Coordinates of C-alpha atoms in Angstrom, one line a residue:
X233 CA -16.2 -15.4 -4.7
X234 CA -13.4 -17.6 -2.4
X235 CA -10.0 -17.7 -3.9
X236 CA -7.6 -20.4 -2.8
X237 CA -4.5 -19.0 -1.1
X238 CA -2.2 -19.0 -4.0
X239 CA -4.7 -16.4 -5.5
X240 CA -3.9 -13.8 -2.7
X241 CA -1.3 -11.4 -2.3
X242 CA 1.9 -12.4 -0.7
X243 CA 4.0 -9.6 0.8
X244 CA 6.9 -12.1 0.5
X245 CA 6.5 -11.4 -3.8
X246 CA 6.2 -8.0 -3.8
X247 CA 7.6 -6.4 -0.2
X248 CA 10.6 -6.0 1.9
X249 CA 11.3 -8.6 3.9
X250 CA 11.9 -8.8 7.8
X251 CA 15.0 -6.1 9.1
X252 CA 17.8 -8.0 9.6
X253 CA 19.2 -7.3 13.4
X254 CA 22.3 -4.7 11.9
X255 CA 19.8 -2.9 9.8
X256 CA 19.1 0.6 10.8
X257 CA 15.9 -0.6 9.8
X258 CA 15.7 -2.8 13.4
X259 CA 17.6 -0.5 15.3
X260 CA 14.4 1.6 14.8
X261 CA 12.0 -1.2 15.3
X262 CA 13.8 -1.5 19.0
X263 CA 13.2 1.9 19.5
X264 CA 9.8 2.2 18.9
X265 CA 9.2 -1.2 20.4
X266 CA 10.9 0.4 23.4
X267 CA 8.5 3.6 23.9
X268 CA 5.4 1.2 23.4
X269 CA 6.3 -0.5 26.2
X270 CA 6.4 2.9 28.0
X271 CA 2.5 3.6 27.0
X272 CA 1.6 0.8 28.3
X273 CA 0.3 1.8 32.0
X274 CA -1.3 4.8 29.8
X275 CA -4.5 5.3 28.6
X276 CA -3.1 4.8 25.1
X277 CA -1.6 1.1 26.3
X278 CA -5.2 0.3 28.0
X279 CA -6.8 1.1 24.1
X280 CA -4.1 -1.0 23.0
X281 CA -5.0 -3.7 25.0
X282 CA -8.9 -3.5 23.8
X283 CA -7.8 -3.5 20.2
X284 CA -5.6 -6.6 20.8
X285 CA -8.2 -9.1 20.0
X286 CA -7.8 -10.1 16.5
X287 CA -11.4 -10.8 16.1
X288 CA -14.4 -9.2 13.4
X289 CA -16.8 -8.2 16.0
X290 CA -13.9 -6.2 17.8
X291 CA -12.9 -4.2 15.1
X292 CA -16.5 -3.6 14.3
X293 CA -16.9 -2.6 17.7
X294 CA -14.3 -0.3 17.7
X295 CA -15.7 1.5 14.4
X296 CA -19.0 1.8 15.6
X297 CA -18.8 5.1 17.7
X298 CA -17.0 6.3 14.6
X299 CA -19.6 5.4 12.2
X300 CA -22.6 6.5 14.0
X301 CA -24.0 3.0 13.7
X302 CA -23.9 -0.3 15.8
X303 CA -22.2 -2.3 13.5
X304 CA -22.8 -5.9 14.1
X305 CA -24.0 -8.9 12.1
X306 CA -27.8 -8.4 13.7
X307 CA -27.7 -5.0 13.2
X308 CA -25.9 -4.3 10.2
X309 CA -25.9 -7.7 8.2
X310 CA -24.8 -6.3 5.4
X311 CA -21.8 -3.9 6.4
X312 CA -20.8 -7.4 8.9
X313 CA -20.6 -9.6 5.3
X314 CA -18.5 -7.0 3.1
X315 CA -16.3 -6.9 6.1
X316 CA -16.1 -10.9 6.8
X317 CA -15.5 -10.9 3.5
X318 CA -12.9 -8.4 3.6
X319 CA -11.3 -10.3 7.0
X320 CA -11.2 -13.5 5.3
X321 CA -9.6 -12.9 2.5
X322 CA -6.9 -10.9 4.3
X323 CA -5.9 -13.6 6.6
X324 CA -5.3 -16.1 3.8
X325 CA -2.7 -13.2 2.6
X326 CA -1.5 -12.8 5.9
X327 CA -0.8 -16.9 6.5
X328 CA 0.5 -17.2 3.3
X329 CA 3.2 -14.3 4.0
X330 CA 4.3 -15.6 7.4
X331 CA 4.5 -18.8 6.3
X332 CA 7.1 -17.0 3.4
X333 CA 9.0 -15.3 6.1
X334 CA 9.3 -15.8 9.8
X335 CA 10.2 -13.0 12.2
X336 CA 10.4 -13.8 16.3
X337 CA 8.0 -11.7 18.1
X338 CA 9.7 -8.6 20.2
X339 CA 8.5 -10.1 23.3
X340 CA 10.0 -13.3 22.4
X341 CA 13.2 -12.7 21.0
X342 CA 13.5 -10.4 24.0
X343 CA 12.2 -12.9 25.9
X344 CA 10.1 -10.4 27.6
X345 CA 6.4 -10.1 29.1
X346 CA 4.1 -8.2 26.8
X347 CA 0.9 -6.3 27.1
X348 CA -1.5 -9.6 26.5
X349 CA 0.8 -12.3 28.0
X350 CA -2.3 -14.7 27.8
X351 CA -2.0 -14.8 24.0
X352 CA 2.0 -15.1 24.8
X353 CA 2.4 -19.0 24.1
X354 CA -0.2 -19.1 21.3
X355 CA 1.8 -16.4 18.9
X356 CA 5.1 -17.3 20.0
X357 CA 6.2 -19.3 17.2
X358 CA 3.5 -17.8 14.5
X359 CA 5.9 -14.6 12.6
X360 CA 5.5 -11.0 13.4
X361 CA 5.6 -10.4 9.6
X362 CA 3.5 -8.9 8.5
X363 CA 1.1 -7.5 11.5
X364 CA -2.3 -9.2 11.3
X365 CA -3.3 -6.4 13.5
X366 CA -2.3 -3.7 10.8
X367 CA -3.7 -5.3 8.0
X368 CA -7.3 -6.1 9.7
X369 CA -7.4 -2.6 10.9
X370 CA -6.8 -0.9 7.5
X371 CA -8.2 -3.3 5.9
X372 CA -11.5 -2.6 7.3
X373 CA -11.0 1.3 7.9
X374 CA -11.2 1.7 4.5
X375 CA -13.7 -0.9 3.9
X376 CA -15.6 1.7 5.7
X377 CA -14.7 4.5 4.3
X378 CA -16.4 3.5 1.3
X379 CA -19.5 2.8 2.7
X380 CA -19.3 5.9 5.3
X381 CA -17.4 8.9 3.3
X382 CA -18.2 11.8 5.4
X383 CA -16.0 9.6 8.0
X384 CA -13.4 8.6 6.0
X385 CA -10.8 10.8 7.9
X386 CA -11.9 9.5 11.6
X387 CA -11.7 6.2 10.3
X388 CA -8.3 5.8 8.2
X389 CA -7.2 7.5 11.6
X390 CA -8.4 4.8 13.9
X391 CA -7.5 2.1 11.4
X392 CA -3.5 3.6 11.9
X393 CA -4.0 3.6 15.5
X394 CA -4.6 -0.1 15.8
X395 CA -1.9 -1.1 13.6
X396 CA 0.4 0.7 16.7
X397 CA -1.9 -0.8 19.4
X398 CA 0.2 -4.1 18.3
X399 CA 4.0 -2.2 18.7
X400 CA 2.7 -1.1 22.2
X401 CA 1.6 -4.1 23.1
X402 CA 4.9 -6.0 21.7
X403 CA 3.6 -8.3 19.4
X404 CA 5.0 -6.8 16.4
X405 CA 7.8 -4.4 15.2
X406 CA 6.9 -1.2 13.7
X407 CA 8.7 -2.7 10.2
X408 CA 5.8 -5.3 10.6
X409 CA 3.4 -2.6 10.5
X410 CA 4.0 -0.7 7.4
X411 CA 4.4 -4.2 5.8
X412 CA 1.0 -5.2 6.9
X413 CA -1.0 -1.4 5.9
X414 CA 0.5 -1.6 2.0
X415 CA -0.5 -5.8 2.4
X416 CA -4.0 -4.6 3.4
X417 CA -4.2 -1.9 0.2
X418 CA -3.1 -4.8 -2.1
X419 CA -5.8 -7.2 -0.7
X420 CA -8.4 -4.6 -1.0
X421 CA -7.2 -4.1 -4.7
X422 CA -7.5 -8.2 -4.9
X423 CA -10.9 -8.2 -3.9
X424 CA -12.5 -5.4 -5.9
X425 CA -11.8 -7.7 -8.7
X426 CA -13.9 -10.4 -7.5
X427 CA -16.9 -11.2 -9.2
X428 CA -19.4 -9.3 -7.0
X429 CA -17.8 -8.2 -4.9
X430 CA -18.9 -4.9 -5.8
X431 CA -22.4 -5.6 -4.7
X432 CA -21.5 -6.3 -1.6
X433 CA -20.4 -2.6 -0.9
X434 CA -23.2 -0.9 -2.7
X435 CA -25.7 -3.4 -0.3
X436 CA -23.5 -2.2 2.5
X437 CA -23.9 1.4 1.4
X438 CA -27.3 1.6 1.3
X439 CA -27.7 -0.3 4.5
X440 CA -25.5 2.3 5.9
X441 CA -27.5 4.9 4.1
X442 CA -31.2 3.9 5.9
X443 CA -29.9 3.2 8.9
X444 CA -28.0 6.6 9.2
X445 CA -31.0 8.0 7.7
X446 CA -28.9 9.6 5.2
X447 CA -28.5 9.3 0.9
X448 CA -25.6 8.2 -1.3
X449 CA -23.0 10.7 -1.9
X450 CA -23.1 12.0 -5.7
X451 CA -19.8 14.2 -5.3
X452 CA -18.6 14.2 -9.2
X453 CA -15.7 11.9 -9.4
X454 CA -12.1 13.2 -8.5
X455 CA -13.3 16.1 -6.5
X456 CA -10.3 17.5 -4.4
X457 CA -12.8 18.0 -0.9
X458 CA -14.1 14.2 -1.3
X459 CA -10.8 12.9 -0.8
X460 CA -9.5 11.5 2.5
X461 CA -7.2 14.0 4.4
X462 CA -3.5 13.1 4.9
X463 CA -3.3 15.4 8.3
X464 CA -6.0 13.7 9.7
X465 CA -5.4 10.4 10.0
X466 CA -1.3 10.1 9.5
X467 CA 0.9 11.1 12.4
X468 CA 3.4 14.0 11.9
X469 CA 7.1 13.6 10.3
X470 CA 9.5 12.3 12.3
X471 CA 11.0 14.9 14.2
X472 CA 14.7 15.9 14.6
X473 CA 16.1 13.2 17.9
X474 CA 14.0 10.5 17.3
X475 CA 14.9 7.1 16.5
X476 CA 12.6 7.5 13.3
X477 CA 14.2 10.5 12.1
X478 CA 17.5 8.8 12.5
X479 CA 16.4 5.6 10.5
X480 CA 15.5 8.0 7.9
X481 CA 18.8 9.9 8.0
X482 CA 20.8 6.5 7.9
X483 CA 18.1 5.5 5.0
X484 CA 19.2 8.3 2.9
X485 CA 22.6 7.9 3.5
X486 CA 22.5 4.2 2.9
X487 CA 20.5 5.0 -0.7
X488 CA 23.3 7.2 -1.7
X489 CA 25.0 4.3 -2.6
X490 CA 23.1 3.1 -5.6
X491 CA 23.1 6.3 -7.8
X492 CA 25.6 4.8 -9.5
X493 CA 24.3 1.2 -10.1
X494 CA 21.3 0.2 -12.4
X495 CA 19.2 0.3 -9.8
X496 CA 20.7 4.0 -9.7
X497 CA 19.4 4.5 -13.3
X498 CA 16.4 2.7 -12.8
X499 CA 15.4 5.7 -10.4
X500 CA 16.4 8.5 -12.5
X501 CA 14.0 6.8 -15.2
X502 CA 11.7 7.0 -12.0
X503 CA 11.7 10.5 -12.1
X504 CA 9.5 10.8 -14.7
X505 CA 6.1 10.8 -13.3
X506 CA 4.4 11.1 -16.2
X507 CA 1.4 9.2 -18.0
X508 CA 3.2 8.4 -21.0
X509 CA 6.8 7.1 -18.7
X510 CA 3.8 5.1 -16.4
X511 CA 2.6 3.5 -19.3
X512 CA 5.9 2.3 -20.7
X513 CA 6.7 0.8 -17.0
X514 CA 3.7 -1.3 -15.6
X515 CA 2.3 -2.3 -19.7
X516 CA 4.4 -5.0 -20.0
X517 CA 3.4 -6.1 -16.6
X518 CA -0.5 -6.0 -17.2
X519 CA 0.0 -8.2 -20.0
X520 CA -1.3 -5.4 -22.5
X521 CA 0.3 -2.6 -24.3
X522 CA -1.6 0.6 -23.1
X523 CA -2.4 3.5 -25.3
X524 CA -4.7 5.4 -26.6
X525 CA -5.6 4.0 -29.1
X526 CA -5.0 -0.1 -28.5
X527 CA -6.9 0.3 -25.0
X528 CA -8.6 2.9 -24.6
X529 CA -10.7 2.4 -21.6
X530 CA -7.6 1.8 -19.8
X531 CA -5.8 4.8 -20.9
X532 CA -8.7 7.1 -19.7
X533 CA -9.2 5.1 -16.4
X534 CA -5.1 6.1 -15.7
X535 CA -5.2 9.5 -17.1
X536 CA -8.1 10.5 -14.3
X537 CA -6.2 8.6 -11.5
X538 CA -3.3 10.9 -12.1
X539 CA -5.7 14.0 -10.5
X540 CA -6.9 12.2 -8.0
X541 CA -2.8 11.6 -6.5
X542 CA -2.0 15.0 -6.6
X543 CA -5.5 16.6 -5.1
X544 CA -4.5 14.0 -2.6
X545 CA -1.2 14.7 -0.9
X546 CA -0.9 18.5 -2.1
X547 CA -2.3 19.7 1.0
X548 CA -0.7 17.5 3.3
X549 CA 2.4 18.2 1.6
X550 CA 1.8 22.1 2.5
X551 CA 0.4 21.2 5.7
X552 CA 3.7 19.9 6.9
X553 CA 5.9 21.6 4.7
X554 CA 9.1 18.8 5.7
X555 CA 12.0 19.7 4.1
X556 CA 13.6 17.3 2.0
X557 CA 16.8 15.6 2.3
X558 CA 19.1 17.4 0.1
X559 CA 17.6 20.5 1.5
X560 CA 18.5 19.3 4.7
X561 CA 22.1 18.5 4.1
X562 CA 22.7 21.0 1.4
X563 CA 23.7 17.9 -1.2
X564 CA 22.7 17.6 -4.6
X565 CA 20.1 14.6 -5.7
X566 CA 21.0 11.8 -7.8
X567 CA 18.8 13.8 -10.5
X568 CA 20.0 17.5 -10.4
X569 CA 17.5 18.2 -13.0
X570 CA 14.0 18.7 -10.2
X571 CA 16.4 20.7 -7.5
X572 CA 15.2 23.7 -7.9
X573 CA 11.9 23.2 -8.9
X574 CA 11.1 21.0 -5.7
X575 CA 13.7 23.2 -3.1
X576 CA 10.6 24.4 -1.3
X577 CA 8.0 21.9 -1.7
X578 CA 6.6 19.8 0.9
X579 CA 8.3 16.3 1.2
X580 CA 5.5 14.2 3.4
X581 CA 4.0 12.6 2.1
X582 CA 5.7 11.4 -1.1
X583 CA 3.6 12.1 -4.6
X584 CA 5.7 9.8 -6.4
X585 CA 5.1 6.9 -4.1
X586 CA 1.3 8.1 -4.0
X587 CA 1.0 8.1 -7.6
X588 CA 3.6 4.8 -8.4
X589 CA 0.7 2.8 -5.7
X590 CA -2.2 4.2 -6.9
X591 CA -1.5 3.2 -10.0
X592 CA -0.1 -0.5 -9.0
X593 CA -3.6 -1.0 -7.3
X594 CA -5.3 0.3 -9.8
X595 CA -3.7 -2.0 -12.7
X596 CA -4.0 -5.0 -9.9
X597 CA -7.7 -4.7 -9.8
X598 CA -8.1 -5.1 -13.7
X599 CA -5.3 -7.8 -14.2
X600 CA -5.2 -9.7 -10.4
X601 CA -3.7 -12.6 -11.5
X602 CA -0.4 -10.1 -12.0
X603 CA -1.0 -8.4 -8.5
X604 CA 2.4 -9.1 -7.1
X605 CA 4.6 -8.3 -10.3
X606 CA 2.7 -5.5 -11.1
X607 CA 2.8 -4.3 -6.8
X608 CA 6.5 -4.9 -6.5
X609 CA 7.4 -2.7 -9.6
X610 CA 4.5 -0.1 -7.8
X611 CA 6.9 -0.3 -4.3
X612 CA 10.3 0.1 -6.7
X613 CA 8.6 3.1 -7.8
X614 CA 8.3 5.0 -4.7
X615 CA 11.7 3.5 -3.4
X616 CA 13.4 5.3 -6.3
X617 CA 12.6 8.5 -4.8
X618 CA 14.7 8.0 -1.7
X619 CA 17.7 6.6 -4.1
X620 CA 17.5 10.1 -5.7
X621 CA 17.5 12.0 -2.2
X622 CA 14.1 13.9 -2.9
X623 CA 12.2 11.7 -0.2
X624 CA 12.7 10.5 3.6
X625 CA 11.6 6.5 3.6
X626 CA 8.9 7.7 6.2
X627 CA 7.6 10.2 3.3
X628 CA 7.8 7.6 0.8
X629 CA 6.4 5.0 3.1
X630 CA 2.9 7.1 4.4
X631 CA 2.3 7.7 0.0
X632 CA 1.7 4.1 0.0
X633 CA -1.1 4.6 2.9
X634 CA -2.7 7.6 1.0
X635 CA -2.3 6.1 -1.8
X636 CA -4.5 2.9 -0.3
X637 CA -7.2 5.6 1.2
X638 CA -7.8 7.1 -2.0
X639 CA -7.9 4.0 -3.9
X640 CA -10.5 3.1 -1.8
X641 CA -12.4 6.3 -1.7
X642 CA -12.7 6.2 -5.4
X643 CA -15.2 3.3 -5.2
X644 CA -17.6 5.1 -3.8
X645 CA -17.4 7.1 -7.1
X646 CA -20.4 5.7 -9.9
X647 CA -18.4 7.6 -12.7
X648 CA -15.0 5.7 -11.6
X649 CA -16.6 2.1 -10.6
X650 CA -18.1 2.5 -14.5
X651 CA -14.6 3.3 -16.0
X652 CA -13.0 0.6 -14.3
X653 CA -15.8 -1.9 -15.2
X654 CA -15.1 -0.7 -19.0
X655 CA -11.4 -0.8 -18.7
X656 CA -11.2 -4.5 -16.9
X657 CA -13.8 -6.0 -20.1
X658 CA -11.7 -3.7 -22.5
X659 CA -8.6 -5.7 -20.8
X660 CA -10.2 -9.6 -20.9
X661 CA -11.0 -8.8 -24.5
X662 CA -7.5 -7.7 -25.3
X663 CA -5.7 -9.8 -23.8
X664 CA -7.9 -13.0 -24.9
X665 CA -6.7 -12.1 -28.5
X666 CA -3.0 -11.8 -27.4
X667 CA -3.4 -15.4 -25.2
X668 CA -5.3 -16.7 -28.7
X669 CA -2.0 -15.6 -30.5
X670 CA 0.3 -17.3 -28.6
X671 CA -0.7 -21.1 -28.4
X672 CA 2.5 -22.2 -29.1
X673 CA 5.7 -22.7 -27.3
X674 CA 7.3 -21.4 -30.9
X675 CA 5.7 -17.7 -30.2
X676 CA 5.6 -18.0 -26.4
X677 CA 9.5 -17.9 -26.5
X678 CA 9.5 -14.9 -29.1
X679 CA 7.1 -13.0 -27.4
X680 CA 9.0 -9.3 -26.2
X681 CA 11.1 -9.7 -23.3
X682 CA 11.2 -6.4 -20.8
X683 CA 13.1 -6.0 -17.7
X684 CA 11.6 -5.3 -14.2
X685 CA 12.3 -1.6 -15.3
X686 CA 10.1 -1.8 -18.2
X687 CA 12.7 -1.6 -20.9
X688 CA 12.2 -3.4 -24.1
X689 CA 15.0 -6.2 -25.1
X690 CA 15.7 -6.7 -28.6
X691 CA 16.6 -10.1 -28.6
X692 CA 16.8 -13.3 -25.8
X693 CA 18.3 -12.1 -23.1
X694 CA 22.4 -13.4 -22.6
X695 CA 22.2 -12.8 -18.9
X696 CA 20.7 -14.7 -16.4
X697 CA 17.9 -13.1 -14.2
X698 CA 14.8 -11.9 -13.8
X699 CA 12.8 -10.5 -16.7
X700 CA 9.0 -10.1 -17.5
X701 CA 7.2 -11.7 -20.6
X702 CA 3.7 -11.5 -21.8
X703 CA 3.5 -9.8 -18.2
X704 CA 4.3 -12.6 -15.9
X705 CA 7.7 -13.2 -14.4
X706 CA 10.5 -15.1 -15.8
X707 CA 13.9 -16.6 -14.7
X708 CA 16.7 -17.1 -17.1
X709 CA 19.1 -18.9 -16.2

């Protein structure tokens, strides 16, 4: 089941890269890098320091109270392998992304002490970007989640917590962290599309299972009460005088700018959070043109995925009830059309960004090979909703996380792991016959050309850029 490192997600491909130091974006890294380092004679900075270990039997450790079970690899062989497996796979993703992008350390471009100066010279000159410690930890929280559902919520909320262990203990930036959480949901999308890989959760399961002493769940699939709960695992919205609220103010403000650019229209197209506007944006980067009726298994695979977003932010989103930024400052959107409809609905965490992920991983795990084009577009998706002024970044930012819970969750469901089995055959068969079509370099250069917002060209594109064919990326020059 090894991949080579090329095979792995890169969050260079598909995410943000590193703040630059005017950003408002880093102004808010310093800040929170700032109150870490006031937790850290706390008992919050001594659990950081426990968590700061980078190694399997740690986090395992550290999950074990949770699960109720002493996980280990003599104890719990089976739960240790998923989660090796899991670990392995991440740090190739991980070393491939810092090696994309570097980022100094806080305590080294501050040239300060941090919370583990022993591991000091041995990081210093490995990048920040993205934070192993974030992607290891909800990595393996929801790892765990599928094998241990009724502990989903105390898990995810653990698995957030040790992503922050690393700010407190200045080893990474906050930026570093939300880079590494949607990282961990795309590996975890990566390697459900391993060749049994699969098996290795279910024989995880039902070790879990005897040595709890309890059964399988058989909650019917997309049940609203089976899903993980936002409020108990995400930290509240930023709130009015912190540096985070202020980042997303400035964020806003900053987004304002593109209404009227493409990337402006590009979000008002974005709006549209239906099936049928999904379809028409991530077919042309599966590689297959989705429908009803060309690929079917497919279609009804996305059509029950929509559910599953909406069951899971709703509450949340009524839990917090944030106001959203045209609310706020009493402006109008970039897409007048929603205003009223959305006035007094809940803004954290983002349903658009939820859904645009869910989706992304969903797609990723049928077609891997187009993880990062298809990811990126799925990242655009929830970005557009902050361009608009429905959405704080922080509310488009934690859909991505639920969005990476539920994904997981869902593969504890039989009724979904047999819908995506069908759709991913339905998908090798379709797109063998397309491949079959196109041998030669005569119909490979009239194949359909689409831009990264999905639209259809008519003819060769005149301009030079970046356009998607037969669902891979391409550069004209």
């Amino acid at each position: 089941m090894s991949l080579h490192a090329q095979d792995v997600p890169n969050a260079a491909n598909f995410l943000p890269s590193p703040p630059s130091s005017q950003s408002y974006k880093f102004k808010n890294d310093s800040a929170q890098y700032e109150l870490g380092k006031e937790l850290r004679t706390t008992a919050r900075g001594e659990k950081a320091r426990s968590d700061m270990s980078w190694q399997l039997n740690t986090y395992l450790s550290n999950f074990s109270e949770i699960m109720g079970v002493e996980l280990s690899v003599k104890n719990t062989p089976n739960i240790y392998e998923l989660c090796n497996y899991g670990m392995t796979q991440a740090t190739k993703s991980i070393e491939a992304s810092q090696a994309a992008r570097f980022s100094w350390r806080p305590y080294a471009r501050f040239g300060e002490a941090s919370l583990i100066t022993s591991s000091e010279e041995q990081y210093r000159s490995t990048s920040s970007y993205p934070s192993a410690q974030a992607v290891y930890g909800w990595l393996l929280g929801i790892l765990l989640s599928e094998v241990n559902s009724d502990r989903q919520d105390q898990l995810l909320k653990r698995a957030y917590d040790m992503g922050y262990s690393s700010v407190i203990a200045g080893y990474n930036w906050q930026s570093d962290t939300e880079i590494g959480r949607d990282l961990a949901s795309a590996v975890l999308a990566n390697i459900h599309s391993h060749n049994g890989f699969l098996s290795l959760v279910r024989y995880a399961q039902a070790e879990f299972n005897k040595k709890a002493g309890t059964r399988a769940s058989d909650d019917p699939f997309l049940y609203a009460n089976a899903l993980p709960d936002p409020t108990k695992y995400l930290p509240d919205p930023p709130a009015e005088g912190t540096a985070q609220y202020e980042y997303d103010v400035k964020t806003y403000n900053e987004s304002k700018t593109y209404r009227d650019t493409s990337r402006g229209d590009m979000a008002v197209s974005d709006a549209d959070a239906s099936l049928e506007n999904m379809i028409r944006i991530f077919s042309p980067l599966l590689g297959v043109t989705i429908s009803s009726s060309n690929t079917p298994e497919i279609y009804t695979l996305l059509s029950r995925i929509f559910p599953v977003a909406t069951q899971s932010s709703s509450e949340a989103k009524e839990h917090y009830n944030r106001r959203r930024p045209y609310v706020v400052f009493d402006e109008h959107t970039g897409y007048p059309v929603e205003e009223d409809e959305l006035r007094n609905n809940g803004a954290y965490p983002s349903g658009h960004s939820l859904l645009g992920w869910l989706v992304g991983l969903t797609l990723s795990e049928i077609n891997p090979a187009n993880m990062e084009s298809i990811m990126s577009r799925a990242y655009e998706f929830g970005q557009s909703r902050v361009i608009l002024g429905y959405h704080w970044q922080s509310d488009v930012t934690t859909g991505r996380y639920v969005a990476g819970a539920a994904f997981g969750r869902l593969h504890l469901e039989s009724d979904f792991l047999n819908q995506l089995e069908r759709a991913i055959k339905e998908f090798k068969s379709t797109s063998a016959i397309h491949d079959a079509v196109a041998t030669s370099e005569e119909s490979e250069a009239s194949a359909p050309v689409y831009t990264l917002e999905g639209h259809r060209l008519d003819s060769r594109p005149t301009r030079p850029g970046i356009y998607i064919r037969r669902g891979k990326k391409v550069i004209i020059r």
